[in-house]
Amino acid sequence: MGEPHAPEPRLSKTQRLWRWLKKPLLLGIPIGVFVLLLGIAGFQGVMVASNQNAFCFSCHLKMDTIVQEYQASPHYVSEDEVHATCADCHVPHEFVDKMKVKIVATADIYYMLIGKITKENFEQERPRLAGIVWEEMIATDSANCRHCHTGENFDLASQPQRARLNHQQMEARGETCIDCHTGIAHKRITVE
Ligand code: HEC
Ligand code: HEC
Ligand code: HEC
Ligand code: HEC
């Protein structure tokens, strides 16, 4: 019968049930709350509400300096008027892509709870986070920028020469908005 083992402590049924529940529950709470919200408020309602700046501010205002930088940028005018919300630049317009970002944002809720990003470590973490955004914008050919800056809102003829010259050559050079316009809403990050 081999080596004698230290006897397993005998757990009652409820103790065992609790132990089984505990781990997934800890991870599941933020996701569960999110899913619950979706159910209660109605899918579309939450999609819209969660796209408002207040939702993004709720974490990013205290967690880092992103909101303050945005508020000092040309895309923010005042509390009542913005040229672009956080979501206008960061959440894709197509529905399926929207869901993808929501799920990633749900992971952010978890990171938020475990305090992965703080005002103290934010500057170190920024290059990684900015890199995620740049990659997305290059992959979509800056679709979110083009959603607004198009047609008569992107009229080459009325742009100052320096802008016009750059924009005229953009397609031929295979460039996209984010190749040139980094740091438009937040502190410019330089990565070697
Ligand atoms: C529950 C808290 C929370 C909310 C609400 C939230 N974020 Fe975040 N966000 C985070 C955390 C935490 C990170 C850092 C994730 C990491 O370290 O990978 C993050 C990272 C990001 C990044 C960096 C790139 C990436 O995808 O990780 C962007 C962009 C971003 N958030 C935009 C938004 C926008 C836009 C909204 C509103 C629609 C929003 N966030 C709402 C907590 C939140
Ligand atoms: C929801 C609409 C919207 C979105 C999305 C948007 N913009 Fe803008 N943007 C504006 C408006 C409105 C202005 C102010 C009027 C103007 O200059 O056309 C502006 C101004 C600008 C300016 C001139 C002011 C400055 O910051 O130097 C640049 C450059 C610019 N946007 C680039 C971008 C880029 C790059 C993106 C994508 C990352 C983007 N915009 C996303 C609406 C938008
Ligand atoms: C090759 C680099 C380059 C690319 C790519 C590029 N821009 Fe620009 N853009 C510039 C330069 C340079 C200016 C002039 C800025 C200045 O003088 O400070 C400018 C100016 C602007 C302005 C202000 C125009 C005004 O009337 O003053 C807007 C808005 C803008 N860009 C949006 C965009 C958008 C949207 C895209 C993608 C569709 C884009 N840019 C792609 C280089 C670029
Ligand atoms: C006009 C478009 C625009 C708006 C509005 C905007 N962002 Fe960004 N954001 C960007 C771009 C572009 C980057 C990529 C880094 C860079 O070039 O500054 C970025 C990067 C980030 C990052 C990564 C960290 C960093 O410093 O780069 C976070 C987090 C983020 N944004 C959150 C937000 C939140 C939250 C809001 C609203 C308070 C917001 N953004 C509003 C365009 C925008």
CSV table of N, CA and C and ligand atoms in Angstrom, one decimal, residues 75 141-142 145-146 148-150 153-155 158-160 162-167 169-170 173 175-181, ligand 3:
chain,number,residue,atom,x,y,z
A,75,HIS,N,-9.4,67.5,-29.6
A,75,HIS,CA,-10.6,66.7,-29.8
A,75,HIS,C,-11.6,66.8,-28.6
A,141,ASP,N,-6.4,50.5,-41.0
A,141,ASP,CA,-6.2,51.7,-41.8
A,141,ASP,C,-6.8,52.9,-41.2
A,142,SER,N,-6.7,53.0,-39.9
A,142,SER,CA,-7.2,54.2,-39.1
A,142,SER,C,-8.7,54.4,-39.4
A,145,CYS,N,-10.5,57.1,-37.4
A,145,CYS,CA,-10.2,58.5,-37.8
A,145,CYS,C,-11.0,58.9,-39.0
A,146,ARG,N,-11.0,58.0,-40.0
A,146,ARG,CA,-11.6,58.2,-41.3
A,146,ARG,C,-13.1,58.3,-41.2
A,148,CYS,N,-14.7,60.1,-39.2
A,148,CYS,CA,-15.1,61.6,-39.2
A,148,CYS,C,-14.3,62.4,-40.2
A,149,HIS,N,-13.0,62.1,-40.3
A,149,HIS,CA,-12.2,62.9,-41.3
A,149,HIS,C,-12.4,62.3,-42.7
A,150,THR,N,-13.5,62.6,-43.3
A,150,THR,CA,-13.8,62.1,-44.6
A,150,THR,C,-14.6,63.2,-45.4
A,153,ASN,N,-15.1,66.9,-44.6
A,153,ASN,CA,-14.3,67.1,-43.4
A,153,ASN,C,-12.9,66.7,-43.6
A,154,PHE,N,-12.5,66.3,-44.8
A,154,PHE,CA,-11.1,66.1,-45.1
A,154,PHE,C,-10.9,66.6,-46.5
A,155,ASP,N,-11.1,67.9,-46.6
A,155,ASP,CA,-11.0,68.5,-47.9
A,155,ASP,C,-9.6,69.0,-48.1
A,158,SER,N,-8.8,72.7,-48.9
A,158,SER,CA,-8.9,73.8,-47.9
A,158,SER,C,-7.9,73.6,-46.8
A,159,GLN,N,-7.0,72.6,-46.9
A,159,GLN,CA,-6.0,72.4,-45.9
A,159,GLN,C,-4.8,73.3,-46.1
A,160,PRO,N,-4.1,73.6,-45.0
A,160,PRO,CA,-2.8,74.3,-45.2
A,160,PRO,C,-1.8,73.5,-46.0
A,162,ARG,N,1.2,72.4,-45.9
A,162,ARG,CA,2.0,71.3,-45.3
A,162,ARG,C,1.1,70.0,-45.1
A,163,ALA,N,-0.1,70.3,-44.6
A,163,ALA,CA,-1.0,69.1,-44.4
A,163,ALA,C,-1.4,68.5,-45.7
A,164,ARG,N,-1.7,69.4,-46.7
A,164,ARG,CA,-2.2,68.9,-48.0
A,164,ARG,C,-1.1,68.1,-48.7
A,165,LEU,N,0.1,68.6,-48.7
A,165,LEU,CA,1.2,67.8,-49.3
A,165,LEU,C,1.4,66.4,-48.7
A,166,ASN,N,1.3,66.4,-47.4
A,166,ASN,CA,1.4,65.1,-46.8
A,166,ASN,C,0.2,64.2,-47.1
A,167,HIS,N,-1.0,64.7,-47.1
A,167,HIS,CA,-2.2,63.9,-47.3
A,167,HIS,C,-2.3,63.4,-48.7
A,169,GLN,N,0.1,62.5,-50.6
A,169,GLN,CA,1.0,61.4,-50.9
A,169,GLN,C,0.8,60.2,-50.0
A,170,MET,N,-0.2,60.3,-49.1
A,170,MET,CA,-0.4,59.2,-48.2
A,170,MET,C,-0.7,57.9,-48.8
A,173,ARG,N,2.2,56.2,-50.7
A,173,ARG,CA,3.3,55.8,-49.8
A,173,ARG,C,2.8,54.7,-48.9
A,175,GLU,N,0.7,54.9,-46.4
A,175,GLU,CA,0.7,55.4,-45.0
A,175,GLU,C,-0.7,55.5,-44.6
A,176,THR,N,-0.9,55.5,-43.3
A,176,THR,CA,-2.3,55.8,-42.7
A,176,THR,C,-2.1,56.8,-41.6
A,177,CYS,N,-3.3,57.4,-41.2
A,177,CYS,CA,-3.3,58.5,-40.3
A,177,CYS,C,-2.4,58.4,-39.1
A,178,ILE,N,-2.4,57.2,-38.5
A,178,ILE,CA,-1.7,57.0,-37.2
A,178,ILE,C,-0.2,57.0,-37.5
A,179,ASP,N,0.3,56.7,-38.7
A,179,ASP,CA,1.7,56.8,-39.0
A,179,ASP,C,2.3,58.2,-38.7
A,180,CYS,N,1.5,59.2,-38.9
A,180,CYS,CA,2.0,60.6,-38.7
A,180,CYS,C,1.3,61.2,-37.4
A,181,HIS,N,0.1,60.9,-37.2
A,181,HIS,CA,-0.6,61.6,-36.1
A,181,HIS,C,-0.7,60.8,-34.8
B,3,HEC,C1,2.6,61.5,-44.1
B,3,HEC,C2,2.1,62.0,-42.8
B,3,HEC,C3,0.6,62.2,-42.6
B,3,HEC,C4,-0.4,61.3,-42.8
B,3,HEC,C5,-0.3,59.9,-43.2
B,3,HEC,C6,-1.6,62.0,-42.4
B,3,HEC,N1,-1.4,63.2,-42.0
B,3,HEC,FE1,-2.7,64.6,-41.3
B,3,HEC,N2,-1.3,66.0,-41.3
B,3,HEC,C7,0.1,65.8,-41.5
B,3,HEC,C8,0.8,67.1,-41.3
B,3,HEC,C9,2.3,67.3,-41.5
B,3,HEC,C10,-0.2,68.0,-41.0
B,3,HEC,C11,0.0,69.5,-40.7
B,3,HEC,C12,0.2,69.6,-39.2
B,3,HEC,C13,1.0,70.8,-38.8
B,3,HEC,O1,1.4,71.5,-39.6
B,3,HEC,O2,1.1,70.9,-37.5
B,3,HEC,C14,-1.5,67.3,-40.9
B,3,HEC,C15,-2.7,67.9,-40.6
B,3,HEC,C16,-3.9,67.3,-40.4
B,3,HEC,C17,-5.1,67.9,-40.0
B,3,HEC,C18,-5.3,69.4,-39.7
B,3,HEC,C19,-5.7,70.0,-41.1
B,3,HEC,C20,-6.0,71.4,-41.0
B,3,HEC,O3,-6.9,71.9,-41.7
B,3,HEC,O4,-5.3,72.2,-40.3
B,3,HEC,C21,-6.0,66.9,-39.9
B,3,HEC,C22,-7.5,67.0,-39.5
B,3,HEC,C23,-5.4,65.6,-40.3
B,3,HEC,N3,-4.1,65.9,-40.6
B,3,HEC,C24,-6.0,64.4,-40.3
B,3,HEC,C25,-5.4,63.3,-40.9
B,3,HEC,C26,-6.2,62.1,-41.1
B,3,HEC,C27,-7.6,61.8,-40.7
B,3,HEC,C28,-5.3,61.2,-41.7
B,3,HEC,C29,-5.6,59.8,-42.3
B,3,HEC,C30,-6.7,59.8,-43.2
B,3,HEC,C31,-4.0,61.9,-41.9
B,3,HEC,N4,-4.2,63.1,-41.4
B,3,HEC,C32,-2.9,61.3,-42.4
B,3,HEC,C33,0.6,64.6,-41.9
B,3,HEC,C34,0.0,63.5,-42.2
